[in-house]
mmCIF file of C-alpha atoms and ligand atoms in Angstrom:
data_model
loop_
_atom_site.group_PDB
_atom_site.id
_atom_site.type_symbol
_atom_site.label_atom_id
_atom_site.label_comp_id
_atom_site.label_asym_id
_atom_site.label_seq_id
_atom_site.Cartn_x
_atom_site.Cartn_y
_atom_site.Cartn_z
ATOM 1 C CA UNK A 1 2.073 -19.328 71.917
ATOM 2 C CA UNK A 2 -1.537 -18.460 70.976
ATOM 3 C CA UNK A 3 -2.700 -20.643 68.142
ATOM 4 C CA UNK A 4 -3.284 -18.159 65.706
ATOM 5 C CA UNK A 5 0.486 -17.073 66.276
ATOM 6 C CA UNK A 6 1.508 -20.657 65.460
ATOM 7 C CA UNK A 7 -0.384 -20.559 62.212
ATOM 8 C CA UNK A 8 0.779 -17.452 61.046
ATOM 9 C CA UNK A 9 4.343 -18.295 61.754
ATOM 10 C CA UNK A 10 3.688 -21.327 60.191
ATOM 11 C CA UNK A 11 2.768 -19.461 56.920
ATOM 12 C CA UNK A 12 6.342 -18.037 56.842
ATOM 13 C CA UNK A 13 7.849 -21.435 57.178
ATOM 14 C CA UNK A 14 5.710 -22.933 54.067
ATOM 15 C CA UNK A 15 7.235 -19.963 52.277
ATOM 16 C CA UNK A 16 8.864 -20.883 48.754
ATOM 17 C CA UNK A 17 9.739 -17.528 47.288
ATOM 18 C CA UNK A 18 10.812 -14.558 49.884
ATOM 19 C CA UNK A 19 12.024 -10.964 49.051
ATOM 20 C CA UNK A 20 14.287 -9.851 51.548
ATOM 21 C CA UNK A 21 15.170 -5.983 51.896
ATOM 22 C CA UNK A 22 18.200 -4.965 53.933
ATOM 23 C CA UNK A 23 17.778 -1.323 54.949
ATOM 24 C CA UNK A 24 20.623 1.550 54.974
ATOM 25 C CA UNK A 25 20.182 1.764 58.736
ATOM 26 C CA UNK A 26 21.267 -1.684 59.031
ATOM 27 C CA UNK A 27 23.996 -2.062 56.172
ATOM 28 C CA UNK A 28 25.975 0.856 56.864
ATOM 29 C CA UNK A 29 27.809 0.852 59.909
ATOM 30 C CA UNK A 30 26.980 3.889 61.502
ATOM 31 C CA UNK A 31 27.418 5.875 57.705
ATOM 32 C CA UNK A 32 31.256 4.914 57.695
ATOM 33 C CA UNK A 33 30.422 2.706 54.293
ATOM 34 C CA UNK A 34 28.993 -0.546 53.948
ATOM 35 C CA UNK A 35 29.419 -3.267 56.603
ATOM 36 C CA UNK A 36 30.904 -6.031 54.764
ATOM 37 C CA UNK A 37 31.369 -8.528 57.722
ATOM 38 C CA UNK A 38 27.223 -8.201 58.424
ATOM 39 C CA UNK A 39 26.515 -8.646 54.800
ATOM 40 C CA UNK A 40 28.600 -11.908 54.915
ATOM 41 C CA UNK A 41 26.336 -12.895 57.499
ATOM 42 C CA UNK A 42 22.975 -12.427 55.842
ATOM 43 C CA UNK A 43 24.635 -13.907 52.913
ATOM 44 C CA UNK A 44 25.659 -17.149 54.878
ATOM 45 C CA UNK A 45 21.768 -17.254 55.855
ATOM 46 C CA UNK A 46 20.458 -16.571 52.513
ATOM 47 C CA UNK A 47 22.692 -19.133 51.025
ATOM 48 C CA UNK A 48 21.382 -21.670 53.773
ATOM 49 C CA UNK A 49 17.505 -20.249 52.814
ATOM 50 C CA UNK A 50 18.556 -21.331 48.926
ATOM 51 C CA UNK A 51 19.906 -24.650 49.839
ATOM 52 C CA UNK A 52 16.401 -25.580 51.347
ATOM 53 C CA UNK A 53 14.791 -24.366 47.862
ATOM 54 C CA UNK A 54 13.776 -21.412 48.793
ATOM 55 C CA UNK A 55 13.987 -18.785 46.129
ATOM 56 C CA UNK A 56 15.530 -15.351 47.531
ATOM 57 C CA UNK A 57 15.168 -12.236 46.063
ATOM 58 C CA UNK A 58 17.301 -9.194 47.892
ATOM 59 C CA UNK A 59 16.529 -5.573 47.629
ATOM 60 C CA UNK A 60 19.776 -4.017 49.318
ATOM 61 C CA UNK A 61 20.116 -0.331 50.124
ATOM 62 C CA UNK A 62 23.424 1.103 50.896
ATOM 63 C CA UNK A 63 24.649 2.699 47.562
ATOM 64 C CA UNK A 64 24.753 6.439 48.604
ATOM 65 C CA UNK A 65 26.448 5.559 52.082
ATOM 66 C CA UNK A 66 29.208 3.357 50.455
ATOM 67 C CA UNK A 67 29.404 6.188 47.576
ATOM 68 C CA UNK A 68 30.063 8.663 50.308
ATOM 69 C CA UNK A 69 32.502 6.948 52.471
ATOM 70 C CA UNK A 70 34.640 6.265 49.027
ATOM 71 C CA UNK A 71 34.616 9.668 47.912
ATOM 72 C CA UNK A 72 35.635 10.397 51.694
ATOM 73 C CA UNK A 73 32.473 12.454 52.310
ATOM 74 C CA UNK A 74 31.215 12.803 56.281
ATOM 75 C CA UNK A 75 28.020 14.122 55.861
ATOM 76 C CA UNK A 76 25.197 13.001 53.438
ATOM 77 C CA UNK A 77 24.579 15.843 50.642
ATOM 78 C CA UNK A 78 21.392 17.404 49.865
ATOM 79 C CA UNK A 79 22.127 18.094 46.197
ATOM 80 C CA UNK A 80 20.450 15.691 43.616
ATOM 81 C CA UNK A 81 23.647 15.492 41.449
ATOM 82 C CA UNK A 82 25.973 14.634 44.396
ATOM 83 C CA UNK A 83 23.478 11.694 45.502
ATOM 84 C CA UNK A 84 23.425 10.712 42.047
ATOM 85 C CA UNK A 85 27.173 10.648 41.907
ATOM 86 C CA UNK A 86 27.188 9.059 45.591
ATOM 87 C CA UNK A 87 25.108 5.940 43.913
ATOM 88 C CA UNK A 88 26.750 5.507 41.295
ATOM 89 C CA UNK A 89 30.294 5.426 42.996
ATOM 90 C CA UNK A 90 28.933 3.165 45.764
ATOM 91 C CA UNK A 91 26.528 0.762 43.872
ATOM 92 C CA UNK A 92 29.325 -1.235 42.458
ATOM 93 C CA UNK A 93 30.792 -1.746 45.775
ATOM 94 C CA UNK A 94 27.569 -2.935 46.863
ATOM 95 C CA UNK A 95 27.640 -5.253 44.165
ATOM 96 C CA UNK A 96 31.025 -6.414 44.395
ATOM 97 C CA UNK A 97 30.370 -6.995 48.305
ATOM 98 C CA UNK A 98 27.243 -9.389 47.328
ATOM 99 C CA UNK A 99 29.074 -11.182 44.953
ATOM 100 C CA UNK A 100 32.060 -11.709 46.500
ATOM 101 C CA UNK A 101 30.251 -13.269 49.542
ATOM 102 C CA UNK A 102 27.744 -14.958 47.425
ATOM 103 C CA UNK A 103 31.045 -16.626 45.240
ATOM 104 C CA UNK A 104 31.832 -18.035 49.112
ATOM 105 C CA UNK A 105 28.802 -20.478 48.826
ATOM 106 C CA UNK A 106 29.449 -21.143 44.985
ATOM 107 C CA UNK A 107 26.141 -18.833 44.290
ATOM 108 C CA UNK A 108 25.705 -16.164 41.724
ATOM 109 C CA UNK A 109 24.158 -13.095 42.233
ATOM 110 C CA UNK A 110 22.839 -10.420 39.690
ATOM 111 C CA UNK A 111 22.635 -6.699 40.038
ATOM 112 C CA UNK A 112 19.150 -5.343 39.073
ATOM 113 C CA UNK A 113 18.476 -1.775 39.136
ATOM 114 C CA UNK A 114 15.182 -0.075 38.854
ATOM 115 C CA UNK A 115 13.177 2.996 38.946
ATOM 116 C CA UNK A 116 9.908 3.996 39.371
ATOM 117 C CA UNK A 117 8.841 4.208 35.547
ATOM 118 C CA UNK A 118 10.106 0.334 35.450
ATOM 119 C CA UNK A 119 7.287 -0.469 37.216
ATOM 120 C CA UNK A 120 4.681 2.178 36.138
ATOM 121 C CA UNK A 121 4.735 1.314 32.529
ATOM 122 C CA UNK A 122 3.081 -2.076 32.022
ATOM 123 C CA UNK A 123 5.399 -2.865 29.285
ATOM 124 C CA UNK A 124 8.464 -2.403 31.226
ATOM 125 C CA UNK A 125 6.881 -3.782 34.315
ATOM 126 C CA UNK A 126 6.175 -7.115 32.183
ATOM 127 C CA UNK A 127 9.852 -6.984 31.050
ATOM 128 C CA UNK A 128 11.293 -6.881 34.572
ATOM 129 C CA UNK A 129 9.113 -9.701 35.721
ATOM 130 C CA UNK A 130 10.415 -11.927 32.872
ATOM 131 C CA UNK A 131 13.854 -10.829 33.623
ATOM 132 C CA UNK A 132 13.533 -11.543 37.553
ATOM 133 C CA UNK A 133 12.004 -14.752 36.970
ATOM 134 C CA UNK A 134 14.720 -15.794 34.624
ATOM 135 C CA UNK A 135 17.243 -14.975 36.956
ATOM 136 C CA UNK A 136 15.511 -16.904 39.611
ATOM 137 C CA UNK A 137 14.862 -19.846 37.782
ATOM 138 C CA UNK A 138 18.636 -19.922 37.061
ATOM 139 C CA UNK A 139 18.919 -19.934 41.008
ATOM 140 C CA UNK A 140 20.908 -16.699 40.603
ATOM 141 C CA UNK A 141 19.906 -13.987 43.310
ATOM 142 C CA UNK A 142 19.330 -10.685 42.115
ATOM 143 C CA UNK A 143 20.588 -7.831 44.582
ATOM 144 C CA UNK A 144 17.870 -5.146 43.534
ATOM 145 C CA UNK A 145 18.109 -1.234 44.526
ATOM 146 C CA UNK A 146 16.618 1.680 42.982
ATOM 147 C CA UNK A 147 18.522 3.003 40.050
ATOM 148 C CA UNK A 148 19.484 6.370 42.318
ATOM 149 C CA UNK A 149 22.041 7.677 39.448
ATOM 150 C CA UNK A 150 19.112 8.281 36.900
ATOM 151 C CA UNK A 151 16.256 9.377 39.318
ATOM 152 C CA UNK A 152 15.120 12.635 40.348
ATOM 153 C CA UNK A 153 12.969 13.685 43.727
ATOM 154 C CA UNK A 154 9.583 13.552 41.584
ATOM 155 C CA UNK A 155 10.011 10.021 40.283
ATOM 156 C CA UNK A 156 12.102 8.328 42.767
ATOM 157 C CA UNK A 157 10.608 5.463 45.122
ATOM 158 C CA UNK A 158 12.771 7.299 47.763
ATOM 159 C CA UNK A 159 12.606 4.309 50.456
ATOM 160 C CA UNK A 160 13.527 0.545 49.691
ATOM 161 C CA UNK A 161 10.548 -0.693 51.970
ATOM 162 C CA UNK A 162 8.089 0.120 48.668
ATOM 163 C CA UNK A 163 10.765 -1.185 46.073
ATOM 164 C CA UNK A 164 10.731 -4.469 47.849
ATOM 165 C CA UNK A 165 6.887 -4.504 48.361
ATOM 166 C CA UNK A 166 6.482 -3.957 44.500
ATOM 167 C CA UNK A 167 9.182 -6.581 44.314
ATOM 168 C CA UNK A 168 7.299 -9.214 46.169
ATOM 169 C CA UNK A 169 4.125 -8.134 44.236
ATOM 170 C CA UNK A 170 6.004 -8.977 40.577
ATOM 171 C CA UNK A 171 6.967 -11.868 41.602
ATOM 172 C CA UNK A 172 4.008 -13.146 43.765
ATOM 173 C CA UNK A 173 6.453 -13.963 46.799
ATOM 174 C CA UNK A 174 4.962 -15.586 49.672
ATOM 175 C CA UNK A 175 6.983 -13.283 52.104
ATOM 176 C CA UNK A 176 8.547 -10.050 52.085
ATOM 177 C CA UNK A 177 11.134 -9.710 55.021
ATOM 178 C CA UNK A 178 12.029 -6.206 56.121
ATOM 179 C CA UNK A 179 15.479 -6.592 57.879
ATOM 180 C CA UNK A 180 16.331 -2.764 59.734
ATOM 181 C CA UNK A 181 18.062 -1.515 62.992
ATOM 182 C CA UNK A 182 14.949 -2.283 65.429
ATOM 183 C CA UNK A 183 13.605 -5.792 66.439
ATOM 184 C CA UNK A 184 10.148 -4.936 64.694
ATOM 185 C CA UNK A 185 7.352 -2.619 65.019
ATOM 186 C CA UNK A 186 6.722 -1.009 68.577
ATOM 187 C CA UNK A 187 3.698 0.944 69.685
ATOM 188 C CA UNK A 188 6.114 3.916 69.764
ATOM 189 C CA UNK A 189 9.595 4.850 68.416
ATOM 190 C CA UNK A 190 11.864 3.254 70.733
ATOM 191 C CA UNK A 191 14.590 5.824 69.515
ATOM 192 C CA UNK A 192 12.186 8.591 71.789
ATOM 193 C CA UNK A 193 10.341 6.131 74.053
ATOM 194 C CA UNK A 194 12.194 3.532 76.082
ATOM 195 C CA UNK A 195 8.893 2.026 77.460
ATOM 196 C CA UNK A 196 7.982 1.275 73.717
ATOM 197 C CA UNK A 197 6.626 -2.374 73.544
ATOM 198 C CA UNK A 198 7.267 -4.860 70.449
ATOM 199 C CA UNK A 199 4.055 -5.621 68.367
ATOM 200 C CA UNK A 200 4.935 -9.393 67.715
ATOM 201 C CA UNK A 201 2.054 -9.580 65.066
ATOM 202 C CA UNK A 202 -1.062 -7.758 63.250
ATOM 203 C CA UNK A 203 -2.880 -7.275 60.096
ATOM 204 C CA UNK A 204 -1.026 -5.316 57.098
ATOM 205 C CA UNK A 205 -4.098 -3.211 56.365
ATOM 206 C CA UNK A 206 -4.879 -1.983 60.331
ATOM 207 C CA UNK A 207 -4.945 1.742 60.373
ATOM 208 C CA UNK A 208 -3.921 1.458 63.755
ATOM 209 C CA UNK A 209 -0.345 0.256 62.905
ATOM 210 C CA UNK A 210 -0.195 3.346 60.420
ATOM 211 C CA UNK A 211 -0.499 5.681 63.705
ATOM 212 C CA UNK A 212 2.417 4.143 65.908
ATOM 213 C CA UNK A 213 4.741 4.272 62.973
ATOM 214 C CA UNK A 214 7.261 6.930 63.009
ATOM 215 C CA UNK A 215 10.000 8.279 60.353
ATOM 216 C CA UNK A 216 13.575 6.976 60.160
ATOM 217 C CA UNK A 217 16.934 7.686 61.553
ATOM 218 C CA UNK A 218 19.436 9.559 60.304
ATOM 219 C CA UNK A 219 20.691 6.815 57.649
ATOM 220 C CA UNK A 220 17.410 5.365 56.548
ATOM 221 C CA UNK A 221 14.857 6.980 54.391
ATOM 222 C CA UNK A 222 11.079 5.739 55.516
ATOM 223 C CA UNK A 223 11.164 4.663 59.156
ATOM 224 C CA UNK A 224 8.496 2.561 59.952
ATOM 225 C CA UNK A 225 6.121 4.327 58.190
ATOM 226 C CA UNK A 226 7.144 2.949 54.666
ATOM 227 C CA UNK A 227 7.563 -0.668 56.044
ATOM 228 C CA UNK A 228 3.773 -0.602 57.248
ATOM 229 C CA UNK A 229 2.741 0.854 53.690
ATOM 230 C CA UNK A 230 4.735 -1.867 52.242
ATOM 231 C CA UNK A 231 3.289 -4.564 54.243
ATOM 232 C CA UNK A 232 -0.203 -3.183 52.836
ATOM 233 C CA UNK A 233 1.232 -3.092 49.206
ATOM 234 C CA UNK A 234 2.810 -6.798 49.710
ATOM 235 C CA UNK A 235 -0.581 -8.177 51.143
ATOM 236 C CA UNK A 236 -2.162 -7.308 47.614
ATOM 237 C CA UNK A 237 -0.470 -10.105 46.342
ATOM 238 C CA UNK A 238 -1.279 -12.529 49.369
ATOM 239 C CA UNK A 239 2.783 -12.051 50.355
ATOM 240 C CA UNK A 240 2.704 -11.748 54.667
ATOM 241 C CA UNK A 241 5.672 -9.364 55.704
ATOM 242 C CA UNK A 242 7.693 -9.779 58.849
ATOM 243 C CA UNK A 243 9.827 -6.604 59.932
ATOM 244 C CA UNK A 244 13.046 -8.048 62.088
ATOM 245 C CA UNK A 245 16.125 -6.921 63.237
ATOM 246 C CA UNK A 246 18.812 -7.742 60.823
ATOM 247 C CA UNK A 247 21.192 -8.038 63.926
ATOM 248 C CA UNK A 248 19.626 -10.748 65.821
ATOM 249 C CA UNK A 249 21.624 -13.704 65.323
ATOM 250 C CA UNK A 250 20.401 -16.238 62.488
ATOM 251 C CA UNK A 251 17.337 -14.008 61.832
ATOM 252 C CA UNK A 252 16.386 -15.184 58.549
ATOM 253 C CA UNK A 253 17.193 -18.736 58.885
ATOM 254 C CA UNK A 254 14.847 -18.858 62.236
ATOM 255 C CA UNK A 255 12.255 -17.066 60.874
ATOM 256 C CA UNK A 256 12.410 -19.483 57.921
ATOM 257 C CA UNK A 257 11.955 -22.229 60.499
ATOM 258 C CA UNK A 258 8.805 -20.443 62.222
ATOM 259 C CA UNK A 259 10.018 -18.821 65.217
ATOM 260 C CA UNK A 260 8.524 -15.949 66.443
ATOM 261 C CA UNK A 261 10.951 -13.113 65.896
ATOM 262 C CA UNK A 262 9.916 -9.295 64.851
ATOM 263 C CA UNK A 263 6.657 -8.234 63.927
ATOM 264 C CA UNK A 264 4.625 -10.215 61.290
ATOM 265 C CA UNK A 265 1.809 -8.435 59.422
ATOM 266 C CA UNK A 266 -0.599 -10.672 57.762
ATOM 267 C CA UNK A 267 -2.626 -10.286 54.690
ATOM 268 C CA UNK A 268 -6.319 -10.163 55.496
ATOM 269 C CA UNK A 269 -8.305 -10.699 52.292
ATOM 270 C CA UNK A 270 -8.101 -12.491 49.243
ATOM 271 C CA UNK A 271 -4.976 -11.322 47.160
ATOM 272 C CA UNK A 272 -5.630 -9.225 43.566
ATOM 273 C CA UNK A 273 -5.668 -10.069 40.488
ATOM 274 C CA UNK A 274 -2.126 -9.615 38.177
ATOM 275 C CA UNK A 275 -3.598 -6.084 36.774
ATOM 276 C CA UNK A 276 -5.133 -4.691 39.799
ATOM 277 C CA UNK A 277 -2.254 -4.949 41.729
ATOM 278 C CA UNK A 278 -0.195 -3.158 39.173
ATOM 279 C CA UNK A 279 -2.672 -0.318 39.559
ATOM 280 C CA UNK A 280 -2.503 -0.471 43.121
ATOM 281 C CA UNK A 281 1.427 -0.235 43.075
ATOM 282 C CA UNK A 282 1.189 3.048 40.789
ATOM 283 C CA UNK A 283 2.373 5.943 43.318
ATOM 284 C CA UNK A 284 2.504 8.518 40.845
ATOM 285 C CA UNK A 285 -1.107 9.994 40.663
ATOM 286 C CA UNK A 286 -1.911 13.175 38.569
ATOM 287 C CA UNK A 287 -5.212 13.852 39.830
ATOM 288 C CA UNK A 288 -8.166 13.718 42.274
ATOM 289 C CA UNK A 289 -11.803 12.951 41.568
ATOM 290 C CA UNK A 290 -14.319 13.616 44.455
ATOM 291 C CA UNK A 291 -17.044 11.290 44.759
ATOM 292 C CA UNK A 292 -20.455 11.285 46.106
ATOM 293 C CA UNK A 293 -21.760 8.877 48.579
ATOM 294 C CA UNK A 294 -23.787 6.693 46.207
ATOM 295 C CA UNK A 295 -20.246 6.033 44.034
ATOM 296 C CA UNK A 296 -18.251 5.369 47.241
ATOM 297 C CA UNK A 297 -20.934 2.748 48.088
ATOM 298 C CA UNK A 298 -21.294 1.315 44.674
ATOM 299 C CA UNK A 299 -17.705 1.093 44.585
ATOM 300 C CA UNK A 300 -17.188 -0.454 47.318
ATOM 301 C CA UNK A 301 -20.261 -3.288 47.182
ATOM 302 C CA UNK A 302 -20.278 -4.054 44.182
ATOM 303 C CA UNK A 303 -16.940 -3.487 42.172
ATOM 304 C CA UNK A 304 -18.452 -1.323 39.437
ATOM 305 C CA UNK A 305 -17.118 1.565 37.186
ATOM 306 C CA UNK A 306 -17.027 4.738 38.061
ATOM 307 C CA UNK A 307 -19.668 7.174 35.985
ATOM 308 C CA UNK A 308 -19.255 10.558 35.969
ATOM 309 C CA UNK A 309 -22.618 11.275 37.470
ATOM 310 C CA UNK A 310 -21.099 10.197 40.855
ATOM 311 C CA UNK A 311 -18.378 12.381 40.870
ATOM 312 C CA UNK A 312 -18.784 16.109 42.512
ATOM 313 C CA UNK A 313 -15.543 17.386 41.096
ATOM 314 C CA UNK A 314 -12.280 16.500 39.103
ATOM 315 C CA UNK A 315 -9.194 18.284 40.308
ATOM 316 C CA UNK A 316 -5.446 18.564 39.042
ATOM 317 C CA UNK A 317 -4.436 18.145 35.369
ATOM 318 C CA UNK A 318 -4.193 14.527 33.961
ATOM 319 C CA UNK A 319 -4.517 13.037 30.498
ATOM 320 C CA UNK A 320 -6.480 10.161 29.392
ATOM 321 C CA UNK A 321 -5.027 7.007 30.571
ATOM 322 C CA UNK A 322 -3.294 8.828 34.023
ATOM 323 C CA UNK A 323 -3.760 7.601 37.070
ATOM 324 C CA UNK A 324 -6.230 9.608 39.541
ATOM 325 C CA UNK A 325 -7.142 8.805 42.947
ATOM 326 C CA UNK A 326 -10.715 8.853 43.900
ATOM 327 C CA UNK A 327 -11.687 10.051 47.603
ATOM 328 C CA UNK A 328 -14.848 10.671 49.179
ATOM 329 C CA UNK A 329 -16.101 13.994 50.385
ATOM 330 C CA UNK A 330 -14.104 13.940 53.612
ATOM 331 C CA UNK A 331 -11.090 13.297 51.642
ATOM 332 C CA UNK A 332 -10.480 9.963 52.450
ATOM 333 C CA UNK A 333 -8.967 7.856 49.591
ATOM 334 C CA UNK A 334 -11.287 5.377 48.254
ATOM 335 C CA UNK A 335 -10.245 4.130 45.053
ATOM 336 C CA UNK A 336 -7.240 4.863 42.435
ATOM 337 C CA UNK A 337 -7.735 3.964 38.709
ATOM 338 C CA UNK A 338 -7.155 4.736 34.773
ATOM 339 C CA UNK A 339 -9.150 7.738 33.654
ATOM 340 C CA UNK A 340 -11.136 7.854 30.343
ATOM 341 C CA UNK A 341 -11.261 11.406 29.903
ATOM 342 C CA UNK A 342 -8.600 14.271 30.410
ATOM 343 C CA UNK A 343 -9.078 16.976 32.960
ATOM 344 C CA UNK A 344 -10.635 19.321 30.885
ATOM 345 C CA UNK A 345 -13.242 16.743 29.631
ATOM 346 C CA UNK A 346 -13.766 15.206 33.034
ATOM 347 C CA UNK A 347 -14.433 18.703 34.676
ATOM 348 C CA UNK A 348 -17.061 19.105 31.926
ATOM 349 C CA UNK A 349 -18.958 15.609 32.481
ATOM 350 C CA UNK A 350 -18.699 15.274 36.214
ATOM 351 C CA UNK A 351 -22.082 14.744 37.919
ATOM 352 C CA UNK A 352 -23.746 14.034 34.603
ATOM 353 C CA UNK A 353 -25.502 11.234 33.075
ATOM 354 C CA UNK A 354 -23.606 9.324 30.724
ATOM 355 C CA UNK A 355 -25.885 9.504 27.857
ATOM 356 C CA UNK A 356 -25.221 13.201 27.957
ATOM 357 C CA UNK A 357 -21.458 12.589 27.477
ATOM 358 C CA UNK A 358 -21.988 13.228 23.643
ATOM 359 C CA UNK A 359 -23.795 16.538 23.784
ATOM 360 C CA UNK A 360 -21.244 17.726 26.114
ATOM 361 C CA UNK A 361 -18.226 16.999 24.659
ATOM 362 C CA UNK A 362 -19.086 16.480 20.909
ATOM 363 C CA UNK A 363 -17.940 12.479 21.491
ATOM 364 C CA UNK A 364 -18.159 9.800 23.695
ATOM 365 C CA UNK A 365 -14.892 7.972 24.309
ATOM 366 C CA UNK A 366 -16.656 5.557 26.756
ATOM 367 C CA UNK A 367 -19.625 5.646 29.354
ATOM 368 C CA UNK A 368 -17.512 5.316 32.293
ATOM 369 C CA UNK A 369 -14.956 8.027 33.853
ATOM 370 C CA UNK A 370 -13.338 5.060 34.952
ATOM 371 C CA UNK A 371 -14.027 1.266 33.757
ATOM 372 C CA UNK A 372 -13.885 -1.065 36.708
ATOM 373 C CA UNK A 373 -11.021 -2.916 34.920
ATOM 374 C CA UNK A 374 -9.055 -0.284 35.696
ATOM 375 C CA UNK A 375 -10.106 0.495 38.892
ATOM 376 C CA UNK A 376 -8.880 -0.360 42.351
ATOM 377 C CA UNK A 377 -10.125 -0.091 45.768
ATOM 378 C CA UNK A 378 -7.573 1.335 48.313
HETATM 379 N N1 LIG B 1 7.104 2.559 65.974
HETATM 380 C C1 LIG B 1 8.178 2.329 65.445
HETATM 381 N N2 LIG B 1 8.736 1.002 65.962
HETATM 382 C C2 LIG B 1 10.169 0.961 65.606
HETATM 383 N N3 LIG B 1 11.374 1.582 65.146
HETATM 384 C C3 LIG B 1 10.289 2.820 64.841
HETATM 385 C C4 LIG B 1 9.014 3.120 65.099
HETATM 386 N N4 LIG B 1 8.714 4.692 64.632
HETATM 387 C C5 LIG B 1 9.799 4.965 63.943
HETATM 388 N N5 LIG B 1 11.049 3.856 64.079
HETATM 389 C C6 LIG B 1 12.241 4.292 63.690
HETATM 390 O O1 LIG B 1 12.301 3.673 62.236
HETATM 391 C C7 LIG B 1 13.484 3.261 61.955
HETATM 392 C C8 LIG B 1 13.941 2.437 61.105
HETATM 393 O O2 LIG B 1 13.827 2.636 59.559
HETATM 394 P P1 LIG B 1 15.047 3.318 58.705
HETATM 395 O O3 LIG B 1 15.333 4.111 59.484
HETATM 396 O O4 LIG B 1 13.901 3.856 57.230
HETATM 397 O O5 LIG B 1 15.856 2.039 58.425
HETATM 398 P P2 LIG B 1 16.066 1.345 57.247
HETATM 399 O O6 LIG B 1 16.966 1.923 56.279
HETATM 400 O O7 LIG B 1 16.379 -0.395 57.675
HETATM 401 O O8 LIG B 1 14.727 1.034 56.266
HETATM 402 C C9 LIG B 1 14.431 2.870 63.316
HETATM 403 O O9 LIG B 1 15.340 3.332 63.655
HETATM 404 C C10 LIG B 1 13.294 3.768 64.320
HETATM 405 O O10 LIG B 1 13.922 4.458 65.142
HETATM 406 N N1 LIG B 2 18.622 3.409 47.209
HETATM 407 C C1 LIG B 2 19.417 3.670 48.529
HETATM 408 C C2 LIG B 2 18.569 3.603 49.627
HETATM 409 C C3 LIG B 2 17.392 4.191 49.973
HETATM 410 C C4 LIG B 2 17.453 3.747 51.614
HETATM 411 O O1 LIG B 2 17.896 4.277 52.077
HETATM 412 O O2 LIG B 2 16.194 3.238 51.495
HETATM 413 P P1 LIG B 2 15.838 2.381 53.086
HETATM 414 O O3 LIG B 2 16.613 1.332 53.482
HETATM 415 O O4 LIG B 2 14.657 1.717 53.059
HETATM 416 O O5 LIG B 2 15.803 3.394 54.454
HETATM 417 C C5 LIG B 2 20.764 3.522 48.458
HETATM 418 O O6 LIG B 2 21.004 2.510 47.909
HETATM 419 O O7 LIG B 2 21.684 4.287 49.159
#
């Protein structure tokens, strides 16, 4: 084992708070509802981590699959209202299953259902954080899922990898462990390429990883694409990510002991401040600002605010306070942030020096289009 590998795996051994996500592809027993026996096995391992003083927060998929099994449906419905109904039926089964297994170890679990809005509204985000922190302090294991029954396609995470990463950010976890049906991230999708080789370690921000990550199977949602993206999100609060097979014997306890299993994706920059992390985790973007090269440079190099003079075009319909993405002239994403002017006003002031804002609009809200406190480089 190389020196860098042993150092990285040591980081996992030192983890005190971990978010463990168990994916649909793994949980659902080839689509026939929950694999309760396998759930029991993971809970046994989590109980053992707990006994060593490691705080565990679980993100578990499986509600829709369990609901389908309970309702006797053989194929996944496409209508949103049927998926919502299946999730409602299945979520109680999921919760019961975990509760029963944790009870064998004298541990309590708690069901926490979150939506995108809970994490995008700053007040609700802080509320969710304090509730989860309280549960963890009470030595209860939160079992989190997306609240599928009340979300529509437009506002959903969809996959639970992203939710897991945002929870890791929220709780400043040391590690995010994504358990799935493959041994980790391969250099090609092993379902289609028998020669594919496991990537043991990488940097969460490495664009080459996103290039080899493909879509999910029939049961899962985002495949490796969302797992690699989740690693990038988790890295923003300094968390490392492991993608590993939930079918490997004692996978969680072996990882906690520093064994080389799965794919380890390490953060390669300092963690962002809490508010910037929250900004970075925002998925819903209302518009696009196309920046000139000078603006891209000052944002990158100096962490400056974005002034209208550096913006070529404003696209989309947005209000003051909405999240917009900033791209360079080739369309590559550079930053995102909360904009100080709505799209109509923004279109009138782009390319202009800030001292002209008042003349152009009849008022000046602020000299920046996005203040640096509300801006995050991506
Ligand atoms: N490069 C890759 N390496 C490993 N698996 C990959 C890769 N690209 C795509 N996949 C697919 O991703 C699937 C796991 O993702 P997904 O089905 O969403 O599972 P989960 O429900 O656990 O999130 C695997 O079954 C695999 O076929
Ligand atoms: N929230 C959904 C699960 C979403 C999902 O399958 O995500 P993933 O496990 O990342 O493939 C459910 O409980 O059915």
